[in-house]
Amino acid sequence: MLNDEALDVLFREARTYAAWLDKPVSDDVLRRIYELMKWGPTSANSNPARVVFLRTLRAKERLRPALSPGNVPKTMSAPVTAIVAFDLCFYEKLPKLFPHNPAMRDAFANAPQLVETTAKRNSSLQGAYLMIAARALGLDCGPISGFDNAKVDEEFFSAGKEREGFDQEFFPEGNVRSNFICNLGYGDRSKLFPRSPRLKFEEACTLL
Amino acid sequence: MLNDEALDVLFREARTYAAWLDKPVSDDVLRRIYELMKWGPTSANSNPARVVFLRTLRAKERLRPALSPGNVPKTMSAPVTAIVAFDLCFYEKLPKLFPHNPAMRDAFANAPQLVETTAKRNSSLQGAYLMIAARALGLDCGPISGFDNAKVDEEFFSAGKEREGFDQEFFPEGNVRSNFICNLGYGDRSKLFPRSPRLKFEEACTLL
């Protein structure tokens, strides 16, 4: 059972940030985020999420053309932007991740619609784990879905043809697709707007 | 920054449970889960998730025919099963939830593909917030996607024609669809299998 302070950090006082303090995010803390988020549950332990952490101006500039105009300043000024993506060939890792049932790999390999549904749902879950883990480590988040997924996929995941001038440094097979992006850093509370309301329990939930 | 004990509860020691202690889950704790999870970020504060908490044997029996055989015992024996769903008409609540931009409602109302993508992605995020909130309050989770979504939608969300014999007690408009389900309770650690491995940072993440 978490104490009140922890619940505030994760949920009650946490906010989505668009302005950032001038305080860097270390590679070490990005690795610590992953070492927490990886434990979150996924279907058949499939772990379909793949994450690209953009830390440099050069990397951010590759993202800029895909962003909706309103999302450019907050993203370009964030210390780090995470591209939360999913691998449509995640099932090739199941012999390692789900060793007690070797048939699971083939069940996915022969069901492309199930693969897509599973990859999208579970990479979204893992994206939420990433945000909660980041908050747990003292960071703030700014998740964004207002961008051109196809442009991101072409630029970062070789979804189009091979590109000159950039190493195909990761996920070169063209099976990775972007889900959403998330700015990471230490948020500037002085720039926050008042918080928007949420639905009441009775509007969102039913007890049967 | 959370302490090590809290990180263990949320991530490092948390497990997916299939066996449950004989200890009930109160309605109060279900309400407290929602009062935490509701603060998690969603696109345009859209809050598309809808949750049905099945607490009674009668309610569970309505779910049983939709479950994959392997998921029946763990679900029927769980103190509570949450159906995490999404409302395809979530945008009708945006004038309340996103009051500073009245145009947002129409932007969604005229874009059914964006509505579906947004509802699925964000209800998955909210399902993850539900699981983290449940763990934060001392509960254990057993998420499941091995069930027939269409059967659940017909039975609980009036997705088919009106049914005799059950009140259309909630979400009667037929716009709600199931995403995944999640058993909730106090897990029996003695029945756990050894934990399956996860991907290494270098397998799942890239630093650019």
Short mmCIF file of C-alpha atoms in Angstrom, two decimals:
data_model
loop_
_atom_site.label_atom_id
_atom_site.label_comp_id
_atom_site.label_asym_id
_atom_site.label_seq_id
_atom_site.Cartn_x
_atom_site.Cartn_y
_atom_site.Cartn_z
CA MET A 1 0.00 0.00 0.00
CA LEU A 2 1.51 3.29 -1.10
CA ASN A 3 1.48 6.36 1.14
CA ASP A 4 -0.33 9.59 0.28
CA GLU A 5 2.80 11.30 -0.95
CA ALA A 6 3.43 8.54 -3.49
CA LEU A 7 -0.19 8.61 -4.68
CA ASP A 8 0.16 12.36 -5.17
CA VAL A 9 3.35 11.90 -7.22
CA LEU A 10 1.83 9.24 -9.48
CA PHE A 11 -1.73 10.50 -9.86
CA ARG A 12 -3.24 13.27 -7.78
CA GLU A 13 -0.63 16.00 -8.19
CA ALA A 14 0.90 14.77 -11.46
CA ARG A 15 0.18 16.96 -14.48
CA THR A 16 0.85 16.96 -18.22
CA TYR A 17 3.60 19.48 -18.90
CA ALA A 18 4.30 21.68 -21.92
CA ALA A 19 7.09 23.77 -20.34
CA TRP A 20 10.29 22.40 -18.87
CA LEU A 21 12.91 23.40 -16.34
CA ASP A 22 16.47 23.73 -17.62
CA LYS A 23 17.52 20.47 -16.04
CA PRO A 24 18.86 17.57 -18.08
CA VAL A 25 17.61 13.98 -18.01
CA SER A 26 20.45 11.49 -17.73
CA ASP A 27 20.74 8.31 -19.77
CA ASP A 28 20.89 6.52 -16.44
CA VAL A 29 17.38 7.63 -15.49
CA LEU A 30 16.06 6.52 -18.92
CA ARG A 31 17.51 3.09 -18.27
CA ARG A 32 15.94 3.07 -14.81
CA ILE A 33 12.55 3.91 -16.35
CA TYR A 34 12.84 0.88 -18.60
CA GLU A 35 14.02 -1.38 -15.76
CA LEU A 36 10.73 -0.55 -13.98
CA MET A 37 8.28 -0.44 -16.90
CA LYS A 38 9.46 -3.78 -18.26
CA TRP A 39 7.79 -5.57 -15.32
CA GLY A 40 4.29 -4.37 -16.20
CA PRO A 41 1.96 -7.09 -17.48
CA THR A 42 1.45 -7.72 -21.21
CA SER A 43 -0.52 -10.40 -23.09
CA ALA A 44 1.46 -13.65 -23.08
CA ASN A 45 4.39 -11.62 -21.75
CA SER A 46 4.73 -10.37 -25.31
CA ASN A 47 6.39 -7.03 -24.45
CA PRO A 48 5.66 -5.56 -27.91
CA ALA A 49 6.69 -1.97 -27.04
CA ARG A 50 9.87 -0.51 -28.47
CA VAL A 51 11.06 2.89 -27.28
CA VAL A 52 13.28 5.43 -28.98
CA PHE A 53 14.57 8.13 -26.64
CA LEU A 54 15.41 11.31 -28.56
CA ARG A 55 17.95 13.26 -26.49
CA THR A 56 19.81 15.41 -29.01
CA LEU A 57 18.80 18.36 -31.12
CA ARG A 58 19.73 16.42 -34.25
CA ALA A 59 17.40 13.59 -33.27
CA LYS A 60 14.60 16.01 -32.38
CA GLU A 61 14.93 17.74 -35.74
CA ARG A 62 14.15 14.45 -37.44
CA LEU A 63 10.87 14.37 -35.49
CA ARG A 64 9.87 18.01 -36.06
CA PRO A 65 8.28 17.64 -39.55
CA ALA A 66 5.89 15.00 -38.19
CA LEU A 67 4.57 17.10 -35.30
CA SER A 68 1.31 19.04 -35.32
CA PRO A 69 2.21 22.74 -35.17
CA GLY A 70 0.87 23.14 -31.62
CA ASN A 71 3.10 20.34 -30.39
CA VAL A 72 6.39 21.68 -31.81
CA PRO A 73 7.52 24.08 -29.05
CA LYS A 74 6.81 21.77 -26.11
CA THR A 75 8.52 18.88 -27.87
CA MET A 76 11.58 20.69 -29.18
CA SER A 77 12.15 22.21 -25.72
CA ALA A 78 11.74 18.94 -23.79
CA PRO A 79 14.99 17.37 -22.52
CA VAL A 80 13.95 14.00 -23.95
CA THR A 81 11.15 12.81 -26.24
CA ALA A 82 10.26 9.13 -26.15
CA ILE A 83 8.72 7.52 -29.21
CA VAL A 84 6.60 4.68 -27.86
CA ALA A 85 6.31 2.16 -30.68
CA PHE A 86 5.40 -1.49 -31.22
CA ASP A 87 7.05 -4.35 -33.06
CA LEU A 88 4.67 -6.23 -35.36
CA CYS A 89 7.10 -9.17 -35.18
CA PHE A 90 7.04 -9.25 -31.39
CA TYR A 91 6.06 -12.91 -31.53
CA GLU A 92 9.55 -13.86 -32.71
CA LYS A 93 10.70 -13.15 -29.14
CA LEU A 94 8.08 -15.40 -27.51
CA PRO A 95 10.31 -18.51 -27.41
CA LYS A 96 12.42 -16.46 -24.99
CA LEU A 97 9.65 -14.50 -23.24
CA PHE A 98 7.02 -17.26 -22.94
CA PRO A 99 9.20 -20.40 -22.81
CA HIS A 100 6.61 -22.68 -21.17
CA ASN A 101 4.35 -22.62 -24.24
CA PRO A 102 6.27 -22.87 -27.54
CA ALA A 103 2.99 -22.96 -29.53
CA MET A 104 2.29 -19.33 -28.66
CA ARG A 105 4.72 -18.03 -31.27
CA ASP A 106 2.89 -19.80 -34.10
CA ALA A 107 -0.53 -18.77 -32.77
CA PHE A 108 0.46 -15.16 -33.34
CA ALA A 109 2.53 -15.71 -36.49
CA ASN A 110 -0.56 -17.05 -38.26
CA ALA A 111 -2.95 -14.34 -37.07
CA PRO A 112 -1.96 -10.88 -38.37
CA GLN A 113 -5.10 -9.17 -37.05
CA LEU A 114 -4.47 -10.55 -33.55
CA VAL A 115 -0.86 -9.40 -33.83
CA GLU A 116 -1.90 -5.84 -34.63
CA THR A 117 -4.54 -5.67 -31.90
CA THR A 118 -2.16 -7.17 -29.35
CA ALA A 119 0.72 -4.91 -30.36
CA LYS A 120 -1.37 -1.74 -30.18
CA ARG A 121 -3.17 -2.56 -26.92
CA ASN A 122 -0.09 -3.78 -25.10
CA SER A 123 2.29 -1.08 -26.31
CA SER A 124 -0.27 1.42 -25.01
CA LEU A 125 -0.25 -0.35 -21.65
CA GLN A 126 3.54 -0.24 -21.69
CA GLY A 127 3.45 3.44 -22.61
CA ALA A 128 1.37 4.04 -19.49
CA TYR A 129 3.86 2.01 -17.44
CA LEU A 130 6.61 4.22 -18.89
CA MET A 131 4.83 7.37 -17.74
CA ILE A 132 4.11 6.00 -14.27
CA ALA A 133 7.71 4.79 -13.93
CA ALA A 134 9.01 8.21 -15.04
CA ARG A 135 6.86 9.94 -12.45
CA ALA A 136 7.95 7.44 -9.81
CA LEU A 137 11.56 8.48 -10.53
CA GLY A 138 10.78 12.17 -10.17
CA LEU A 139 10.27 13.08 -13.83
CA ASP A 140 7.29 14.72 -15.48
CA CYS A 141 5.58 13.63 -18.70
CA GLY A 142 3.88 15.25 -21.66
CA PRO A 143 2.24 12.56 -23.81
CA ILE A 144 1.23 13.51 -27.37
CA SER A 145 -0.71 11.77 -30.11
CA GLY A 146 -0.97 14.84 -32.37
CA PHE A 147 1.63 13.88 -34.96
CA ASP A 148 1.89 12.05 -38.29
CA ASN A 149 2.55 8.42 -37.42
CA ALA A 150 3.44 7.47 -41.00
CA LYS A 151 6.12 10.18 -41.17
CA VAL A 152 7.63 9.04 -37.88
CA ASP A 153 7.61 5.43 -39.05
CA GLU A 154 9.35 6.30 -42.28
CA GLU A 155 11.94 8.51 -40.58
CA PHE A 156 12.77 6.30 -37.60
CA PHE A 157 11.62 2.78 -38.41
CA SER A 158 12.55 2.27 -42.05
CA ALA A 159 8.90 1.90 -42.91
CA GLY A 160 9.62 3.40 -46.30
CA LYS A 161 12.59 2.59 -48.49
CA GLU A 162 16.13 2.67 -47.18
CA ARG A 163 17.35 6.17 -46.59
CA GLU A 164 20.72 7.60 -47.52
CA GLY A 165 22.66 9.47 -44.89
CA PHE A 166 21.31 7.80 -41.78
CA ASP A 167 22.48 4.54 -40.40
CA GLN A 168 19.65 2.05 -40.07
CA GLU A 169 20.83 1.89 -36.52
CA PHE A 170 17.95 0.09 -34.90
CA PHE A 171 14.84 -1.92 -35.67
CA PRO A 172 15.99 -2.07 -39.30
CA GLU A 173 13.49 -4.68 -40.42
CA GLY A 174 10.64 -2.21 -41.00
CA ASN A 175 8.29 -4.01 -38.60
CA VAL A 176 8.11 -1.26 -35.98
CA ARG A 177 5.33 1.36 -35.92
CA SER A 178 4.87 4.43 -33.72
CA ASN A 179 2.04 4.50 -31.18
CA PHE A 180 2.39 7.81 -29.33
CA ILE A 181 5.20 10.08 -28.18
CA CYS A 182 5.93 11.36 -24.71
CA ASN A 183 8.05 14.31 -23.68
CA LEU A 184 10.09 13.73 -20.53
CA GLY A 185 11.80 16.19 -18.23
CA TYR A 186 11.31 18.22 -15.11
CA GLY A 187 8.15 20.25 -15.61
CA ASP A 188 7.81 23.96 -14.94
CA ARG A 189 4.86 24.15 -12.55
CA SER A 190 4.67 27.94 -12.95
CA LYS A 191 3.48 27.47 -16.54
CA LEU A 192 0.62 25.09 -15.76
CA PHE A 193 -2.99 25.94 -16.56
CA PRO A 194 -5.76 25.04 -14.09
CA ARG A 195 -6.52 21.35 -14.16
CA SER A 196 -9.41 20.14 -16.31
CA PRO A 197 -12.19 18.13 -14.67
CA ARG A 198 -12.59 14.35 -14.78
CA LEU A 199 -15.70 12.16 -15.02
CA LYS A 200 -17.41 11.20 -11.79
CA PHE A 201 -17.30 7.54 -10.75
CA GLU A 202 -20.95 7.15 -11.73
CA GLU A 203 -20.30 8.54 -15.21
CA ALA A 204 -17.43 6.18 -15.96
CA CYS A 205 -18.05 3.09 -13.84
CA THR A 206 -20.79 0.62 -12.98
CA LEU A 207 -20.96 -1.86 -10.12
CA LEU A 208 -22.67 -5.14 -11.04
CA MET B 1 10.53 10.12 -6.01
CA LEU B 2 9.08 6.86 -4.73
CA ASN B 3 10.95 4.66 -2.29
CA ASP B 4 12.13 1.14 -3.06
CA GLU B 5 9.19 -0.47 -1.28
CA ALA B 6 6.71 1.42 -3.46
CA LEU B 7 8.61 0.53 -6.66
CA ASP B 8 8.49 -3.12 -5.59
CA VAL B 9 4.71 -2.93 -5.02
CA LEU B 10 4.01 -1.32 -8.39
CA PHE B 11 6.55 -3.04 -10.60
CA ARG B 12 9.38 -5.20 -9.33
CA GLU B 13 7.51 -7.59 -7.03
CA ALA B 14 4.08 -7.26 -8.63
CA ARG B 15 2.87 -10.34 -10.47
CA THR B 16 -0.10 -11.42 -12.58
CA TYR B 17 -2.28 -13.68 -10.44
CA ALA B 18 -4.53 -16.60 -11.35
CA ALA B 19 -5.29 -17.73 -7.76
CA TRP B 20 -6.86 -15.58 -5.07
CA LEU B 21 -6.99 -15.43 -1.31
CA ASP B 22 -10.43 -15.71 0.29
CA LYS B 23 -10.55 -12.00 1.06
CA PRO B 24 -13.25 -9.75 -0.38
CA VAL B 25 -12.71 -6.49 -2.27
CA SER B 26 -14.94 -3.71 -0.98
CA ASP B 27 -16.88 -1.31 -3.17
CA ASP B 28 -15.02 1.43 -1.36
CA VAL B 29 -11.66 0.25 -2.69
CA LEU B 30 -13.08 0.06 -6.25
CA ARG B 31 -14.15 3.68 -5.92
CA ARG B 32 -10.71 4.59 -4.60
CA ILE B 33 -9.10 2.88 -7.64
CA TYR B 34 -11.19 5.08 -9.92
CA GLU B 35 -10.45 8.23 -7.91
CA LEU B 36 -6.75 7.61 -8.61
CA MET B 37 -6.85 6.29 -12.17
CA LYS B 38 -9.04 9.16 -13.37
CA TRP B 39 -6.09 11.57 -13.03
CA GLY B 40 -3.92 9.73 -15.58
CA PRO B 41 -3.39 11.62 -18.84
CA THR B 42 -5.56 10.98 -21.92
CA SER B 43 -5.68 12.68 -25.35
CA ALA B 44 -7.54 15.99 -25.05
CA ASN B 45 -8.57 14.85 -21.56
CA SER B 46 -11.04 12.60 -23.37
CA ASN B 47 -11.28 9.92 -20.66
CA PRO B 48 -12.84 7.36 -23.02
CA ALA B 49 -12.58 4.39 -20.63
CA ARG B 50 -15.69 2.96 -19.05
CA VAL B 51 -15.37 0.27 -16.39
CA VAL B 52 -17.84 -2.38 -15.28
CA PHE B 53 -16.92 -4.03 -11.99
CA LEU B 54 -18.41 -7.53 -11.75
CA ARG B 55 -18.69 -8.40 -8.04
CA THR B 56 -21.47 -10.98 -7.87
CA LEU B 57 -21.76 -14.56 -9.05
CA ARG B 58 -24.75 -13.59 -11.19
CA ALA B 59 -22.73 -10.90 -12.94
CA LYS B 60 -19.76 -13.24 -13.42
CA GLU B 61 -22.03 -15.89 -14.95
CA ARG B 62 -22.98 -13.40 -17.66
CA LEU B 63 -19.27 -13.13 -18.53
CA ARG B 64 -18.46 -16.86 -18.44
CA PRO B 65 -19.63 -17.80 -21.98
CA ALA B 66 -17.29 -15.18 -23.48
CA LEU B 67 -14.16 -16.43 -21.73
CA SER B 68 -11.53 -18.66 -23.29
CA PRO B 69 -11.62 -22.00 -21.42
CA GLY B 70 -8.25 -21.42 -19.76
CA ASN B 71 -9.43 -18.12 -18.33
CA VAL B 72 -12.62 -19.41 -16.70
CA PRO B 73 -11.35 -20.68 -13.31
CA LYS B 74 -9.16 -17.67 -12.50
CA THR B 75 -11.95 -15.30 -13.48
CA MET B 76 -14.85 -17.06 -11.77
CA SER B 77 -12.80 -17.32 -8.56
CA ALA B 78 -11.61 -13.69 -8.53
CA PRO B 79 -13.36 -11.41 -6.02
CA VAL B 80 -13.95 -8.80 -8.73
CA THR B 81 -13.55 -8.74 -12.52
CA ALA B 82 -13.28 -5.35 -14.20
CA ILE B 83 -14.36 -4.99 -17.81
CA VAL B 84 -12.24 -2.14 -19.18
CA ALA B 85 -14.21 -0.68 -22.08
CA PHE B 86 -14.34 2.47 -24.18
CA ASP B 87 -17.13 4.79 -25.24
CA LEU B 88 -17.12 5.55 -28.98
CA CYS B 89 -19.15 8.67 -28.17
CA PHE B 90 -16.61 9.92 -25.63
CA TYR B 91 -16.43 13.23 -27.51
CA GLU B 92 -19.91 14.17 -26.31
CA LYS B 93 -18.32 14.76 -22.89
CA LEU B 94 -15.57 17.06 -24.22
CA PRO B 95 -17.54 20.28 -23.64
CA LYS B 96 -17.23 19.39 -19.96
CA LEU B 97 -13.78 17.73 -19.99
CA PHE B 98 -12.00 20.10 -22.40
CA PRO B 99 -13.90 23.36 -21.83
CA HIS B 100 -11.19 25.71 -23.13
CA ASN B 101 -11.54 24.42 -26.73
CA PRO B 102 -15.18 23.86 -27.79
CA ALA B 103 -14.08 22.93 -31.32
CA MET B 104 -12.54 19.69 -30.07
CA ARG B 105 -15.90 17.94 -29.83
CA ASP B 106 -16.63 18.51 -33.52
CA ALA B 107 -13.11 17.54 -34.57
CA PHE B 108 -13.78 14.07 -33.17
CA ALA B 109 -17.45 13.87 -34.12
CA ASN B 110 -16.51 14.20 -37.79
CA ALA B 111 -13.61 11.72 -37.73
CA PRO B 112 -14.79 8.18 -36.87
CA GLN B 113 -11.38 6.59 -37.52
CA LEU B 114 -9.70 9.07 -35.14
CA VAL B 115 -12.42 8.34 -32.59
CA GLU B 116 -11.75 4.61 -32.71
CA THR B 117 -7.96 4.97 -32.56
CA THR B 118 -8.21 7.47 -29.70
CA ALA B 119 -10.74 5.39 -27.76
CA LYS B 120 -8.69 2.20 -28.04
CA ARG B 121 -5.30 3.77 -27.27
CA ASN B 122 -6.52 5.86 -24.37
CA SER B 123 -8.74 3.24 -22.77
CA SER B 124 -5.69 0.97 -22.81
CA LEU B 125 -3.68 3.70 -21.06
CA GLN B 126 -6.51 4.04 -18.54
CA GLY B 127 -6.60 0.27 -18.06
CA ALA B 128 -2.92 0.43 -17.14
CA TYR B 129 -3.65 3.29 -14.72
CA LEU B 130 -6.37 1.08 -13.19
CA MET B 131 -3.90 -1.76 -12.61
CA ILE B 132 -1.24 0.53 -11.15
CA ALA B 133 -3.83 2.22 -8.91
CA ALA B 134 -5.11 -1.18 -7.75
CA ARG B 135 -1.58 -2.28 -6.88
CA ALA B 136 -0.95 1.04 -5.11
CA LEU B 137 -3.97 0.29 -2.91
CA GLY B 138 -2.72 -3.19 -2.01
CA LEU B 139 -4.64 -5.24 -4.56
CA ASP B 140 -3.32 -7.65 -7.16
CA CYS B 141 -4.32 -7.86 -10.81
CA GLY B 142 -4.83 -10.51 -13.45
CA PRO B 143 -5.37 -8.84 -16.85
CA ILE B 144 -6.87 -10.97 -19.64
CA SER B 145 -7.46 -10.44 -23.34
CA GLY B 146 -8.38 -14.05 -24.07
CA PHE B 147 -12.15 -13.64 -24.43
CA ASP B 148 -14.75 -12.93 -27.10
CA ASN B 149 -15.11 -9.15 -27.21
CA ALA B 150 -18.25 -9.27 -29.36
CA LYS B 151 -20.03 -11.54 -26.86
CA VAL B 152 -19.11 -9.25 -23.98
CA ASP B 153 -20.31 -6.22 -25.91
CA GLU B 154 -23.62 -7.84 -26.69
CA GLU B 155 -24.14 -9.06 -23.14
CA PHE B 156 -23.07 -5.95 -21.23
CA PHE B 157 -23.17 -3.03 -23.65
CA SER B 158 -26.31 -3.58 -25.68
CA ALA B 159 -24.22 -3.93 -28.81
CA GLY B 160 -26.79 -6.33 -30.20
CA LYS B 161 -30.52 -5.88 -30.00
CA GLU B 162 -32.28 -5.11 -26.75
CA ARG B 163 -32.37 -8.10 -24.47
CA GLU B 164 -35.31 -9.34 -22.45
CA GLY B 165 -34.79 -10.07 -18.80
CA PHE B 166 -31.94 -7.70 -18.04
CA ASP B 167 -32.32 -4.04 -17.31
CA GLN B 168 -30.31 -1.95 -19.72
CA GLU B 169 -28.88 -0.52 -16.57
CA PHE B 170 -25.88 1.34 -17.89
CA PHE B 171 -24.33 2.64 -21.10
CA PRO B 172 -27.58 1.78 -22.87
CA GLU B 173 -26.77 3.59 -26.10
CA GLY B 174 -24.77 0.75 -27.63
CA ASN B 175 -21.65 2.89 -28.09
CA VAL B 176 -19.47 1.10 -25.56
CA ARG B 177 -17.05 -1.69 -26.54
CA SER B 178 -14.88 -3.95 -24.40
CA ASN B 179 -11.09 -3.58 -24.52
CA PHE B 180 -9.73 -6.07 -21.98
CA ILE B 181 -10.76 -7.51 -18.64
CA CYS B 182 -8.85 -7.56 -15.39
CA ASN B 183 -9.37 -9.73 -12.36
CA LEU B 184 -8.87 -7.95 -9.04
CA GLY B 185 -8.31 -9.35 -5.58
CA TYR B 186 -5.61 -10.35 -3.14
CA GLY B 187 -3.37 -12.81 -4.94
CA ASP B 188 -2.22 -16.15 -3.55
CA ARG B 189 1.57 -15.96 -3.80
CA SER B 190 1.91 -19.65 -3.02
CA LYS B 191 0.34 -20.48 -6.41
CA LEU B 192 2.68 -18.34 -8.52
CA PHE B 193 4.92 -19.83 -11.19
CA PRO B 194 8.48 -18.57 -11.62
CA ARG B 195 8.57 -15.21 -13.32
CA SER B 196 9.13 -15.08 -17.08
CA PRO B 197 12.03 -13.01 -18.42
CA ARG B 198 11.80 -9.56 -19.96
CA LEU B 199 13.67 -7.95 -22.85
CA LYS B 200 16.95 -6.24 -22.09
CA PHE B 201 17.11 -2.45 -22.45
CA GLU B 202 19.12 -2.83 -25.65
CA GLU B 203 16.50 -5.15 -27.16
CA ALA B 204 13.59 -2.81 -26.50
CA CYS B 205 15.08 0.70 -26.42
CA THR B 206 17.36 2.95 -28.44
CA LEU B 207 19.08 6.17 -27.36
CA LEU B 208 19.32 8.78 -30.13
#
